[in-house]
PDB file of C-alpha atoms in Angstrom:
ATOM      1  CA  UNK A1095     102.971  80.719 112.652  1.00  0.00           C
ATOM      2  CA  UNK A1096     106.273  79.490 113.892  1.00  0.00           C
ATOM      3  CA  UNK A1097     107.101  77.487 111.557  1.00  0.00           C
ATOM      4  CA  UNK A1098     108.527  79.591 108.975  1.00  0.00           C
ATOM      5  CA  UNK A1099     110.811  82.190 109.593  1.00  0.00           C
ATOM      6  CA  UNK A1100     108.312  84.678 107.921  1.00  0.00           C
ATOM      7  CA  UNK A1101     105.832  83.808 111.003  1.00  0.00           C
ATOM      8  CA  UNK A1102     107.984  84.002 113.733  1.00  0.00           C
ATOM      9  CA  UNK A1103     109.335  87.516 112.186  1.00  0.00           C
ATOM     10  CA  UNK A1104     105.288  88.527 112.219  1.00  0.00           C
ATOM     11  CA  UNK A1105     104.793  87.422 115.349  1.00  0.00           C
ATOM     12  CA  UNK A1106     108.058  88.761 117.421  1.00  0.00           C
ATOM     13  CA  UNK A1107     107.496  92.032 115.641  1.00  0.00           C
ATOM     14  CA  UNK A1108     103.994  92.443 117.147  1.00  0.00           C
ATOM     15  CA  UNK A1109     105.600  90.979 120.031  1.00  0.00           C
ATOM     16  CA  UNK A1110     108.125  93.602 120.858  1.00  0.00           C
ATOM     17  CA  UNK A1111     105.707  96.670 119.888  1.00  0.00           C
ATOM     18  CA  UNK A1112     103.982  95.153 122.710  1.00  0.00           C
ATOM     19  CA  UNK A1113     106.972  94.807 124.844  1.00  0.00           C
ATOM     20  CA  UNK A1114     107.952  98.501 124.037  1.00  0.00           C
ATOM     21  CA  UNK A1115     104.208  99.505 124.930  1.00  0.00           C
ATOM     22  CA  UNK A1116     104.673  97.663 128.463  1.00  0.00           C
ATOM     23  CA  UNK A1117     107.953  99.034 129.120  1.00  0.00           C
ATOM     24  CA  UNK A1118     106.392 103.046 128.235  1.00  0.00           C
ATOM     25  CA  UNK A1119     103.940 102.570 130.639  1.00  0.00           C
ATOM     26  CA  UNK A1120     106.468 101.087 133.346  1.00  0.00           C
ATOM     27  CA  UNK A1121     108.571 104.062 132.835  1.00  0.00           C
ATOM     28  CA  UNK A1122     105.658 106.290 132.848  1.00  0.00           C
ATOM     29  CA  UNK A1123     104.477 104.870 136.478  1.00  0.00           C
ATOM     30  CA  UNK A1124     108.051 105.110 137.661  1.00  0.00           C
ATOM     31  CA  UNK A1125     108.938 108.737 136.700  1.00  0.00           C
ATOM     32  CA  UNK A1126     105.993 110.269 136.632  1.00  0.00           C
ATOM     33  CA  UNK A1127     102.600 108.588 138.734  1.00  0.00           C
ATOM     34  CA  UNK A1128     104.052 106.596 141.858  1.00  0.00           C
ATOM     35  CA  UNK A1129     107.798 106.022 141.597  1.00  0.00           C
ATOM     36  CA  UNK A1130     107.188 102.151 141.726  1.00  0.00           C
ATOM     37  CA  UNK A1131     109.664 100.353 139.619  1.00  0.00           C
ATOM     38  CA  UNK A1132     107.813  96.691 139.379  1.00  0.00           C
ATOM     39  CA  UNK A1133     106.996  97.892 135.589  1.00  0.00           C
ATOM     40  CA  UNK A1134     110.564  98.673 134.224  1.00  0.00           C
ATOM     41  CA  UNK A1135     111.591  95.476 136.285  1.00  0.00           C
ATOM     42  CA  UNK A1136     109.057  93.100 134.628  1.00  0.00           C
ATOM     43  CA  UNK A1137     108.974  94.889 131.090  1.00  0.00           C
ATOM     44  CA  UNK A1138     112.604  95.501 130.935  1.00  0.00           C
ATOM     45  CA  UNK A1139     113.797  91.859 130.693  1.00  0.00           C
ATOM     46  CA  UNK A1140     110.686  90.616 128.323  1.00  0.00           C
ATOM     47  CA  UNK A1141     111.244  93.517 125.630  1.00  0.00           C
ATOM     48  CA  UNK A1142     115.167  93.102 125.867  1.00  0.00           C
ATOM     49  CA  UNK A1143     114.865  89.491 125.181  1.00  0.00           C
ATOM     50  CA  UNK A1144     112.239  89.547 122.366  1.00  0.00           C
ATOM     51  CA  UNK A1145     114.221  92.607 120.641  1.00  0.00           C
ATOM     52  CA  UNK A1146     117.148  89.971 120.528  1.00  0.00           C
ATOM     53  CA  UNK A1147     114.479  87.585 119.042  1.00  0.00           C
ATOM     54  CA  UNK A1148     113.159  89.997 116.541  1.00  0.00           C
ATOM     55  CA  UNK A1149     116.893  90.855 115.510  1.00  0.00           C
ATOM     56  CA  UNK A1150     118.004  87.320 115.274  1.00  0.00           C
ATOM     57  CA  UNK A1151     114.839  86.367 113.385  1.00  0.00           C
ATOM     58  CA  UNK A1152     115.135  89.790 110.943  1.00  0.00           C
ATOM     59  CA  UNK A1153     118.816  88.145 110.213  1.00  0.00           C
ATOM     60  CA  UNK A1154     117.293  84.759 109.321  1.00  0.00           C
ATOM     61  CA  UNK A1155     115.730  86.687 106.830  1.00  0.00           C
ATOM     62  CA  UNK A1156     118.688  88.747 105.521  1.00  0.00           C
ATOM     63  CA  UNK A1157     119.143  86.224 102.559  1.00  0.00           C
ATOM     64  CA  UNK A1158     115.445  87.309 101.256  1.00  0.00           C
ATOM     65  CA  UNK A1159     116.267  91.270 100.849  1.00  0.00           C
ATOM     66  CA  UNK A1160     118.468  93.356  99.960  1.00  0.00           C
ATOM     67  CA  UNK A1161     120.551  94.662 102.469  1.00  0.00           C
ATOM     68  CA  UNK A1162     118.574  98.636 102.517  1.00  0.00           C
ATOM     69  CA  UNK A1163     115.628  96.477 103.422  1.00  0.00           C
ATOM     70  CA  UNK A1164     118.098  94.504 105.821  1.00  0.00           C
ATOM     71  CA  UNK A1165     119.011  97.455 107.231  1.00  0.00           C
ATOM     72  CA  UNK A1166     115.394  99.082 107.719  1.00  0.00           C
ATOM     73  CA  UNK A1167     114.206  96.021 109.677  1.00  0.00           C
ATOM     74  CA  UNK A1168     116.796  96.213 111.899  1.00  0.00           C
ATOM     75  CA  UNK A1169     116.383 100.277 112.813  1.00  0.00           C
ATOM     76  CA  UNK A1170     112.935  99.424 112.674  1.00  0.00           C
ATOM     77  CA  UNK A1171     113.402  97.327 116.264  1.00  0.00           C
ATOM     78  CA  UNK A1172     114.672 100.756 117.579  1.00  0.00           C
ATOM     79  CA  UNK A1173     111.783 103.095 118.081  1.00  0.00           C
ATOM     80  CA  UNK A1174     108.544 102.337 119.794  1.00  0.00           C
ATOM     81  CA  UNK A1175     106.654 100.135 117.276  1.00  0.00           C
ATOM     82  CA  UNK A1176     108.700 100.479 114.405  1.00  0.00           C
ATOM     83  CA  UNK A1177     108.732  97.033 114.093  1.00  0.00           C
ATOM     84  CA  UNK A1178     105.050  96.868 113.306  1.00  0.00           C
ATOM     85  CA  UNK A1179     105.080  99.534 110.836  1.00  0.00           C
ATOM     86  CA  UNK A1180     108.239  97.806 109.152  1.00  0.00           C
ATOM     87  CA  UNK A1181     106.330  94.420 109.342  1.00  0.00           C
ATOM     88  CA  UNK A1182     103.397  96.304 107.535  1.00  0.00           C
ATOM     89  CA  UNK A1183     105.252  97.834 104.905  1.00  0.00           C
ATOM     90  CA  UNK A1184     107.171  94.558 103.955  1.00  0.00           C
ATOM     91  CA  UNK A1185     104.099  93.026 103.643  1.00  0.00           C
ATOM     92  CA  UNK A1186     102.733  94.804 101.624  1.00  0.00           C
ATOM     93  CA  UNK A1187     105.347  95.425  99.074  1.00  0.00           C
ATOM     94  CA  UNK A1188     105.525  91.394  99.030  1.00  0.00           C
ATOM     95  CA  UNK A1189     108.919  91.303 100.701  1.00  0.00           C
ATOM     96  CA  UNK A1190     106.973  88.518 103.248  1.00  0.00           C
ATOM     97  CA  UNK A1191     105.810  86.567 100.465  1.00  0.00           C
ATOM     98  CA  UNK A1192     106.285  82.752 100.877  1.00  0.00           C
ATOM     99  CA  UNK A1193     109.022  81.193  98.547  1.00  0.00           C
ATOM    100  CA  UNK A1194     107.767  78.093  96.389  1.00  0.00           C
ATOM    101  CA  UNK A1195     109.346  75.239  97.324  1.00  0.00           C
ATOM    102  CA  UNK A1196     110.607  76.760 100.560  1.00  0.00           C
ATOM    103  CA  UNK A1197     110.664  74.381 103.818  1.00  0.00           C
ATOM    104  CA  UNK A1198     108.962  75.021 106.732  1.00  0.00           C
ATOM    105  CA  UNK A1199     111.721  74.948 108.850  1.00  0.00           C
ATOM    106  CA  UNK A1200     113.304  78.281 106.822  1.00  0.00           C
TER     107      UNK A1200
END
């Protein structure tokens, strides 16, 4: 899985959905249950450093689409697990497909 740049897109886009999950519920507990901050000060860090993966790794893409598609992966990191749904959707319209000849390092 990480050895493409396909895989590690797949997998920090699940990644930060999960991160954005985490960081809900922290902010849920803090404003609203208990006032306790521990969740917003764990999630916080680990969803703002695997958005910066998943835009870095959406980049290393950028030579595969066209920018609108570009342009939708990137919004995509913006609201709560838009990042899955994008994943999805380029999937399935092939945009994830595997290039022959393509090294595993790409």
């Amino acid at each position: 899985m990480f050895s493409s740049a396909v895989g590690r897109f797949r997998l920090l886009a699940l990644a930060e959905a999960v991160s954005w999950a985490g960081l809900l519920i922290g902010m849920f507990f803090k404003y609203v249950v208990v006032g306790n901050e521990i969740g917003v000060k764990v999630f916080g860090p680990v969803h703002g450093a695997i958005f910066v993966g998943y835009v870095l790794v959406t980049l290393m893409l950028a030579h595969r689409w066209d920018r609108r598609t570009l342009v939708l992966g990137l919004v995509a990191s913006i609201p709560p697990f838009g990042t899955v749904v994008f994943e999805r959707w380029a999937n399935k319209t092939g945009r994830l497909d595997e290039v022959e000849g393509q090294t595993a390092n790409d």
